[in-house]
CSV table of C-alpha atoms in Angstrom, one decimal:
chain,number,residue,atom,x,y,z
Q,614,MET,CA,0.1,38.2,-2.7
Q,615,LYS,CA,0.8,38.0,1.0
Q,616,LYS,CA,1.6,35.0,3.2
Q,617,VAL,CA,0.3,34.7,6.7
Q,618,LEU,CA,1.9,32.3,9.1
Q,619,PHE,CA,0.2,30.6,12.1
Q,620,PHE,CA,1.8,28.4,14.8
Q,621,VAL,CA,0.2,25.6,16.7
Q,622,ILE,CA,1.9,23.6,19.4
Q,623,LEU,CA,1.0,19.9,19.3
Q,624,PHE,CA,1.1,17.7,22.4
Q,625,PHE,CA,0.2,14.0,22.9
Q,626,SER,CA,0.0,11.6,25.8
Q,627,CYS,CA,2.9,9.1,26.3
Q,628,PHE,CA,3.2,5.4,25.9
Q,629,ASN,CA,5.8,2.9,26.9
Q,630,PHE,CA,8.0,1.3,24.2
Q,631,CYS,CA,10.4,-1.6,24.0
Q,632,SER,CA,14.0,-2.0,22.9
Q,633,ALA,CA,15.2,-1.8,19.3
Q,634,SER,CA,15.5,-4.8,17.1
Q,635,THR,CA,18.7,-6.2,15.6
Q,636,THR,CA,19.3,-7.0,11.9
Q,637,SER,CA,21.7,-9.1,9.9
Q,638,ALA,CA,21.4,-6.8,6.8
Q,639,HIS,CA,24.5,-5.0,5.5
Q,640,GLU,CA,22.2,-2.1,4.6
Q,641,TYR,CA,18.6,-1.5,5.7
Q,642,VAL,CA,16.0,1.1,6.4
Q,643,LEU,CA,12.6,1.3,8.2
Q,644,MET,CA,10.6,4.2,6.8
Q,645,ASP,CA,7.2,5.7,7.7
Q,646,MET,CA,5.3,5.6,4.4
Q,647,LYS,CA,3.2,8.7,5.0
Q,648,SER,CA,5.9,11.2,5.9
Q,649,GLY,CA,9.0,9.4,4.5
Q,650,ARG,CA,10.7,9.7,7.8
Q,651,VAL,CA,13.4,7.1,8.6
Q,652,LEU,CA,12.6,5.5,11.9
Q,653,LYS,CA,15.6,3.1,11.9
Q,654,GLY,CA,18.4,2.2,9.6
Q,655,LYS,CA,22.0,1.2,8.9
Q,656,ASP,CA,24.2,2.4,6.0
Q,657,TYR,CA,21.0,3.2,4.1
Q,658,ASN,CA,22.7,5.7,1.8
Q,659,SER,CA,25.4,3.4,0.6
Q,660,PRO,CA,25.0,2.3,-3.1
Q,661,VAL,CA,25.1,-1.4,-3.8
Q,662,LEU,CA,23.8,-3.9,-6.3
Q,663,ILE,CA,20.1,-4.3,-5.9
Q,664,ALA,CA,19.1,-7.3,-8.1
Q,665,SER,CA,15.4,-7.8,-8.9
Q,666,ILE,CA,14.0,-5.2,-6.6
Q,667,THR,CA,14.9,-3.1,-9.7
Q,668,LYS,CA,11.6,-4.4,-11.1
Q,669,ILE,CA,9.7,-2.0,-8.8
Q,670,MET,CA,10.8,0.8,-11.1
Q,671,SER,CA,9.9,-1.2,-14.2
Q,672,CYS,CA,6.5,-1.9,-12.8
Q,673,LEU,CA,5.9,1.7,-11.8
Q,674,LEU,CA,6.7,3.1,-15.3
Q,675,ALA,CA,4.3,0.5,-16.9
Q,676,VAL,CA,1.6,1.6,-14.4
Q,677,GLU,CA,2.1,5.2,-15.3
Q,678,SER,CA,2.0,4.5,-19.0
Q,679,LYS,CA,-1.8,3.9,-18.7
Q,680,LYS,CA,-1.5,1.0,-21.1
Q,681,LEU,CA,-2.2,-1.8,-18.6
Q,682,ASP,CA,-5.1,-3.2,-20.5
Q,683,GLU,CA,-3.5,-3.1,-23.9
Q,684,VAL,CA,-2.5,-6.5,-25.5
Q,685,VAL,CA,1.2,-7.1,-25.9
Q,686,VAL,CA,2.4,-9.4,-28.7
Q,687,VAL,CA,5.6,-11.0,-27.3
Q,688,SER,CA,8.6,-10.3,-29.6
Q,689,ASP,CA,12.0,-11.8,-30.1
Q,690,ILE,CA,13.4,-9.5,-27.3
Q,691,ILE,CA,12.7,-12.3,-24.8
Q,692,LYS,CA,15.3,-14.5,-26.4
Q,693,LYS,CA,17.9,-12.3,-24.7
Q,694,SER,CA,16.5,-13.2,-21.3
Q,695,TYR,CA,18.2,-15.5,-18.8
Q,696,GLY,CA,17.8,-16.3,-15.2
Q,697,SER,CA,14.3,-16.3,-13.6
Q,698,GLY,CA,11.4,-16.1,-16.1
Q,699,ILE,CA,7.7,-16.7,-16.7
Q,700,TYR,CA,8.5,-18.5,-20.0
Q,701,ILE,CA,6.4,-16.5,-22.4
Q,702,GLU,CA,6.7,-17.3,-26.1
Q,703,VAL,CA,7.3,-15.3,-29.2
Q,704,GLY,CA,3.9,-14.4,-30.7
Q,705,GLU,CA,2.0,-14.9,-27.5
Q,706,GLU,CA,-0.6,-12.3,-26.7
Q,707,ILE,CA,-0.8,-11.1,-23.1
Q,708,THR,CA,-2.0,-7.8,-21.6
Q,709,LEU,CA,0.6,-5.5,-20.1
Q,710,ARG,CA,-1.2,-5.8,-16.8
Q,711,ASP,CA,-0.7,-9.6,-16.8
Q,712,LEU,CA,3.0,-9.1,-17.7
Q,713,LEU,CA,3.3,-7.0,-14.6
Q,714,TYR,CA,2.0,-9.9,-12.5
Q,715,GLY,CA,4.6,-12.1,-14.0
Q,716,LEU,CA,7.2,-9.4,-13.4
Q,717,MET,CA,6.5,-8.9,-9.8
Q,718,LEU,CA,5.1,-12.2,-8.5
Q,719,ARG,CA,7.6,-14.5,-10.4
Q,720,SER,CA,10.4,-11.9,-11.1
Q,721,GLY,CA,10.3,-12.8,-14.8
Q,722,ASN,CA,13.4,-11.3,-16.6
Q,723,ASP,CA,11.7,-12.1,-19.9
Q,724,ALA,CA,8.7,-10.1,-18.7
Q,725,ALA,CA,11.0,-7.2,-17.8
Q,726,LEU,CA,12.4,-7.1,-21.3
Q,727,MET,CA,9.0,-7.2,-22.9
Q,728,VAL,CA,7.6,-4.5,-20.6
Q,729,ALA,CA,10.6,-2.3,-21.4
Q,730,GLU,CA,10.2,-2.7,-25.1
Q,731,TYR,CA,6.5,-2.1,-25.1
Q,732,VAL,CA,6.5,0.9,-22.7
Q,733,GLY,CA,9.7,2.5,-23.9
Q,734,GLY,CA,9.8,1.5,-27.5
Q,735,ASP,CA,13.2,-0.2,-26.9
Q,736,VAL,CA,15.1,-1.2,-23.8
Q,737,ASP,CA,17.7,1.6,-24.0
Q,738,THR,CA,14.9,4.3,-24.0
Q,739,PHE,CA,13.1,2.5,-21.1
Q,740,VAL,CA,16.3,2.5,-19.1
Q,741,SER,CA,16.7,6.2,-19.7
Q,742,MET,CA,13.1,6.6,-18.4
Q,743,MET,CA,14.0,4.6,-15.3
Q,744,ASN,CA,16.9,7.0,-14.5
Q,745,GLN,CA,14.8,10.1,-15.2
Q,746,LYS,CA,12.1,8.9,-12.9
Q,747,ALA,CA,14.7,8.1,-10.2
Q,748,LYS,CA,15.8,11.8,-10.4
Q,749,GLU,CA,12.2,13.0,-10.2
Q,750,ILE,CA,11.5,10.9,-7.1
Q,751,GLY,CA,14.8,12.1,-5.4
Q,752,MET,CA,16.8,8.9,-5.7
Q,753,LEU,CA,20.2,10.6,-5.5
Q,754,HIS,CA,22.4,7.5,-5.4
Q,755,THR,CA,20.7,5.3,-8.0
Q,756,THR,CA,21.8,4.2,-11.5
Q,757,PHE,CA,19.9,1.7,-13.7
Q,758,VAL,CA,21.4,-0.1,-16.6
Q,759,ASN,CA,18.6,-2.6,-17.3
Q,760,PRO,CA,15.0,-3.3,-16.4
Q,761,SER,CA,15.5,-6.6,-14.6
Q,762,GLY,CA,18.3,-6.2,-12.0
Q,763,LEU,CA,20.7,-8.7,-13.6
Q,764,ASP,CA,24.3,-8.0,-13.1
Q,765,ASN,CA,27.6,-9.2,-14.5
Q,766,THR,CA,31.3,-8.4,-14.2
Q,767,ASP,CA,30.9,-5.1,-16.0
Q,768,SER,CA,27.7,-3.6,-14.8
Q,769,GLY,CA,24.5,-3.8,-12.7
Q,770,ASN,CA,21.9,-1.6,-11.1
Q,771,TYR,CA,23.0,0.3,-8.1
Q,772,SER,CA,20.9,1.9,-5.4
Q,773,THR,CA,20.5,2.4,-1.7
Q,774,ALA,CA,18.1,1.1,0.9
Q,775,TYR,CA,16.8,4.7,1.3
Q,776,ASP,CA,16.4,5.3,-2.4
Q,777,MET,CA,14.4,2.1,-2.8
Q,778,ALA,CA,12.2,3.0,0.1
Q,779,LEU,CA,11.5,6.4,-1.6
Q,780,LEU,CA,10.7,4.5,-4.9
Q,781,THR,CA,8.3,2.2,-3.0
Q,782,ARG,CA,6.6,5.0,-1.2
Q,783,TYR,CA,6.0,6.7,-4.6
Q,784,ALA,CA,4.8,3.6,-6.3
Q,785,MET,CA,2.3,2.7,-3.5
Q,786,GLN,CA,0.2,5.8,-4.3
Q,787,TYR,CA,-1.1,3.8,-7.3
Q,788,GLU,CA,-3.9,1.4,-6.7
Q,789,ASP,CA,-2.9,-0.8,-9.7
Q,790,TYR,CA,0.6,-1.2,-8.2
Q,791,ARG,CA,-0.7,-1.9,-4.7
Q,792,LYS,CA,-3.0,-4.6,-6.1
Q,793,ILE,CA,-0.3,-6.3,-8.1
Q,794,VAL,CA,2.4,-6.5,-5.4
Q,795,GLY,CA,-0.2,-7.5,-2.7
Q,796,THR,CA,-1.4,-10.5,-4.8
Q,797,LYS,CA,-0.5,-14.0,-3.6
Q,798,LYS,CA,-1.8,-15.9,-6.7
Q,799,HIS,CA,-2.6,-14.9,-10.2
Q,800,VAL,CA,-4.0,-16.9,-13.1
Q,801,VAL,CA,-3.4,-15.8,-16.7
Q,802,LYS,CA,-4.9,-17.2,-19.9
Q,803,THR,CA,-3.3,-16.2,-23.2
Q,804,ASN,CA,-3.8,-17.3,-26.8
Q,805,LYS,CA,-1.2,-20.1,-26.1
Q,806,LYS,CA,-1.1,-21.0,-22.4
Q,807,THR,CA,-2.7,-20.8,-19.0
Q,808,TYR,CA,-0.3,-19.7,-16.2
Q,809,VAL,CA,-0.7,-19.9,-12.4
Q,810,TRP,CA,1.7,-17.7,-10.7
Q,811,HIS,CA,2.3,-17.7,-6.9
Q,812,ASN,CA,4.1,-14.7,-5.3
Q,813,LYS,CA,7.7,-15.4,-4.2
Q,814,ASN,CA,7.2,-12.9,-1.4
Q,815,LYS,CA,6.6,-15.1,1.6
Q,816,LEU,CA,6.0,-12.1,3.9
Q,817,LEU,CA,2.6,-11.8,2.4
Q,818,ASN,CA,1.6,-14.7,4.7
Q,819,GLU,CA,1.9,-12.2,7.5
Q,820,LYS,CA,-1.5,-10.4,8.0
Q,821,TYR,CA,0.0,-7.0,8.2
Q,822,VAL,CA,2.2,-7.2,5.1
Q,823,THR,CA,0.7,-5.5,2.0
Q,824,GLY,CA,3.3,-5.9,-0.7
Q,825,GLY,CA,6.9,-5.8,-1.8
Q,826,LYS,CA,9.5,-7.4,-4.1
Q,827,THR,CA,12.2,-10.1,-3.7
Q,828,GLY,CA,15.6,-10.1,-5.3
Q,829,TYR,CA,18.8,-12.2,-5.6
Q,830,THR,CA,21.9,-12.5,-7.6
Q,831,LYS,CA,25.3,-14.0,-6.6
Q,832,LYS,CA,26.9,-10.6,-6.5
Q,833,ALA,CA,24.0,-8.6,-4.9
Q,834,LYS,CA,23.0,-11.5,-2.5
Q,835,ARG,CA,19.5,-11.3,-1.1
Q,836,THR,CA,17.6,-8.1,-1.4
Q,837,LEU,CA,14.0,-7.5,-0.3
Q,838,VAL,CA,11.5,-4.7,-0.2
Q,839,SER,CA,8.2,-5.0,1.8
Q,840,THR,CA,5.3,-2.8,3.0
Q,841,ALA,CA,3.1,-3.2,6.0
Q,842,SER,CA,0.1,-1.6,7.7
Q,843,TYR,CA,-1.1,-1.9,11.3
Q,844,GLN,CA,-3.3,0.3,13.4
Q,845,LYS,CA,-3.0,3.3,11.1
Q,846,LYS,CA,0.8,2.8,10.8
Q,847,ASP,CA,2.0,2.3,7.2
Q,848,MET,CA,5.7,1.2,7.0
Q,849,ILE,CA,8.3,0.3,4.4
Q,850,VAL,CA,11.4,-1.9,5.0
Q,851,VAL,CA,14.2,-2.4,2.6
Q,852,THR,CA,17.1,-4.8,3.2
Q,853,LEU,CA,20.2,-5.2,1.0
Q,854,ASN,CA,22.6,-8.1,1.2
Q,855,ASP,CA,20.8,-9.8,4.1
Q,856,SER,CA,20.9,-13.6,4.5
Q,857,ASP,CA,18.1,-13.6,7.0
Q,858,ASP,CA,15.9,-11.0,5.3
Q,859,TRP,CA,12.5,-12.5,6.1
Q,860,ASN,CA,13.2,-12.4,9.8
Q,861,THR,CA,14.8,-9.0,9.6
Q,862,HIS,CA,11.7,-7.5,8.1
Q,863,LYS,CA,9.4,-9.1,10.7
Q,864,GLU,CA,11.7,-7.8,13.5
Q,865,LEU,CA,11.7,-4.3,12.1
Q,866,TYR,CA,7.9,-4.2,11.8
Q,867,GLN,CA,7.5,-5.5,15.3
Q,868,TYR,CA,9.8,-2.7,16.5
Q,869,ALA,CA,7.8,-0.1,14.6
Q,870,PHE,CA,4.4,-1.3,15.7
Q,871,GLU,CA,5.4,-1.7,19.4
Q,872,ASN,CA,7.4,1.5,19.7
Q,873,TYR,CA,5.4,4.0,17.7
Q,874,THR,CA,1.9,5.2,18.2
Q,875,SER,CA,-0.1,6.6,15.3
Q,876,TYR,CA,-1.8,9.9,16.1
Q,877,LEU,CA,-4.5,11.7,14.1
Q,878,ILE,CA,-2.6,14.9,13.3
Q,879,LEU,CA,-5.1,16.4,10.9
Q,880,LYS,CA,-8.8,15.6,10.4
Q,881,LYS,CA,-10.5,15.5,7.0
Q,882,SER,CA,-13.0,18.3,7.6
Q,883,LYS,CA,-13.3,22.1,7.8
Q,884,PHE,CA,-11.2,23.7,10.4
Q,885,GLU,CA,-10.7,27.2,11.8
Q,886,VAL,CA,-7.4,29.0,12.2
Q,887,VAL,CA,-7.3,31.3,15.2
Q,888,GLY,CA,-6.7,34.9,14.2
Q,889,GLU,CA,-7.4,34.3,10.5
Q,890,LYS,CA,-10.1,36.6,9.1
Q,891,TYR,CA,-9.4,36.9,5.4
Q,892,TYR,CA,-10.7,33.6,4.2
Q,893,ARG,CA,-13.3,33.3,7.0
Q,894,ASN,CA,-15.4,35.8,5.1
Q,895,LEU,CA,-15.0,33.9,1.9
Q,896,GLY,CA,-15.8,30.4,3.0
Q,897,GLU,CA,-14.4,27.4,4.9
Q,898,LEU,CA,-10.9,26.1,5.0
Q,899,TYR,CA,-10.4,22.3,4.7
Q,900,ILE,CA,-8.0,19.5,4.0
Q,901,LYS,CA,-8.7,16.5,1.8
Q,902,ASN,CA,-7.3,13.7,4.0
Q,903,ASP,CA,-7.2,12.4,7.5
Q,904,VAL,CA,-3.5,12.4,8.4
Q,905,TYR,CA,-2.0,9.9,10.9
Q,906,LEU,CA,1.7,10.0,11.8
Q,907,PRO,CA,3.6,7.7,14.1
Q,908,PHE,CA,5.7,9.0,17.0
Q,909,LEU,CA,7.6,7.9,20.0
Q,910,ASP,CA,6.3,9.3,23.3
Q,911,LYS,CA,9.5,11.3,23.9
Q,912,GLU,CA,9.0,13.1,20.5
Q,913,ALA,CA,5.5,14.5,21.4
Q,914,LYS,CA,6.8,17.6,23.1
Q,915,ASN,CA,8.9,18.5,20.1
Q,916,LEU,CA,6.1,18.7,17.5
Q,917,VAL,CA,5.0,22.1,16.1
Q,918,ALA,CA,2.6,22.9,13.3
Q,919,LYS,CA,2.7,25.9,11.1
Q,920,ILE,CA,-0.1,27.1,8.9
Q,921,VAL,CA,0.9,29.1,5.9
Q,922,LEU,CA,-1.9,30.9,4.0
Q,923,LYS,CA,-1.6,32.9,0.8
Q,924,LYS,CA,-3.9,35.9,0.5
Q,925,LYS,CA,-5.1,35.7,-3.0
Q,926,SER,CA,-7.2,38.6,-4.4
Q,927,ARG,CA,-9.1,36.1,-6.6
Q,928,VAL,CA,-9.7,32.5,-5.5
Q,929,LYS,CA,-11.8,29.8,-7.1
Q,930,ASN,CA,-14.0,27.3,-5.2
Q,931,ASN,CA,-11.9,24.4,-3.8
Q,932,GLU,CA,-8.7,26.1,-4.8
Q,933,LYS,CA,-5.5,25.5,-2.8
Q,934,VAL,CA,-4.8,28.5,-0.6
Q,935,GLY,CA,-2.1,27.3,1.8
Q,936,ARG,CA,-0.2,24.5,3.5
Q,937,TYR,CA,-0.3,22.8,6.9
Q,938,LEU,CA,3.3,22.1,7.9
Q,939,ILE,CA,4.3,19.7,10.7
Q,940,TYR,CA,7.8,20.0,12.2
Q,941,LEU,CA,9.6,17.6,14.5
Q,942,ASP,CA,12.7,18.9,16.2
Q,943,GLN,CA,12.6,22.0,14.0
Q,944,LYS,CA,12.8,19.8,10.8
Q,945,LEU,CA,9.9,19.7,8.3
Q,946,LEU,CA,8.2,16.3,8.7
Q,947,TYR,CA,5.0,16.5,6.7
Q,948,GLN,CA,2.9,19.0,4.8
Q,949,GLU,CA,-0.7,18.9,3.7
Q,950,ASP,CA,-2.5,21.3,1.3
Q,951,ILE,CA,-5.2,23.6,2.6
Q,952,TYR,CA,-8.2,24.4,0.3
Q,953,LEU,CA,-11.1,26.9,0.4
Q,954,LYS,CA,-14.7,26.0,-0.1
Q,955,LYS,CA,-16.4,29.2,-1.0
Q,956,LYS,CA,-19.7,30.3,0.4
Q,957,VAL,CA,-22.6,30.0,-2.0
Q,958,LYS,CA,-24.1,33.4,-2.8
Q,959,LYS,CA,-27.9,33.4,-2.7
Q,960,SER,CA,-29.4,35.2,-5.6
Q,961,SER,CA,-32.0,37.9,-4.8
Q,962,ILE,CA,-35.7,37.5,-5.4
Q,963,LEU,CA,-35.6,40.1,-8.2
Q,964,LYS,CA,-32.8,38.2,-10.0
Q,965,ARG,CA,-34.8,35.0,-9.9
Q,966,GLY,CA,-37.6,36.8,-11.7
Q,967,MET,CA,-40.3,36.5,-9.0
Q,968,PHE,CA,-41.5,40.1,-9.7
């Protein structure tokens, strides 16, 4: 199997941009959700206590369990809960999906324990799952010891602004997760009660904000994760230990939306690679998604695309045959898979039994 490499220089027109914003956060990061590129940050690789934004991981594992519509019978585990809660009762019947609304909208620590027990079998196993998933995602400076984010004199969950942005970027690929964290109000009826939950994330009142999670303990101080979309720009902001986090997030989004312009880098359609002959005879090359990426005007001249195709002796219809790589300042920024739609071979008249 041979690899063939093609280079494409990318140029874009320039736009003016304004000065950078300021922040009161001890640690923060502004990340482009599509590429994972850090657009702005401060001490974003320094591990600190993260409080209830921990629940993003707990929610993610529950979503991936594919048990969202199963009915959970609340057990005695909730008696170990303290701090913020949704006040479910032992013996109450509630779906796992509704538990996640209580987990993310109201930051219920009782919900966190119940989710952990139901998804993991027991809390310790669930915490091991949390740490394993963190490794898979690439969260290099994260350690979980519980599913809620509570801390004490002996232990707590530690992570970084960058790691929590990576986690959020990963979680946002799931429609169920996006719907939960983007909900302002949720009504739940169980066999015992009716609940009306309003999201603690006040940033959802901003038209461009799409989700997130709040957090607070006396030791961690205020922690906050949010996501936002505007003019094909999808962003993540994480702040740790920030007394003015609502305004910090709004300032960082304003900075991103005013400074960066989103460009259509790749179009969801067939495309031709100049000089490529091998696959041209077999069918059409295509990608599955339109790809928009945000750039500053001064970055445009430093963009280069590389197309890597694998020459396979046998290839199935709609099989992956290569990658489209986009580099900024010689660093890999983004990659998209390339697929082949094979030509349909027309059968002869003889084979169709006409004669």
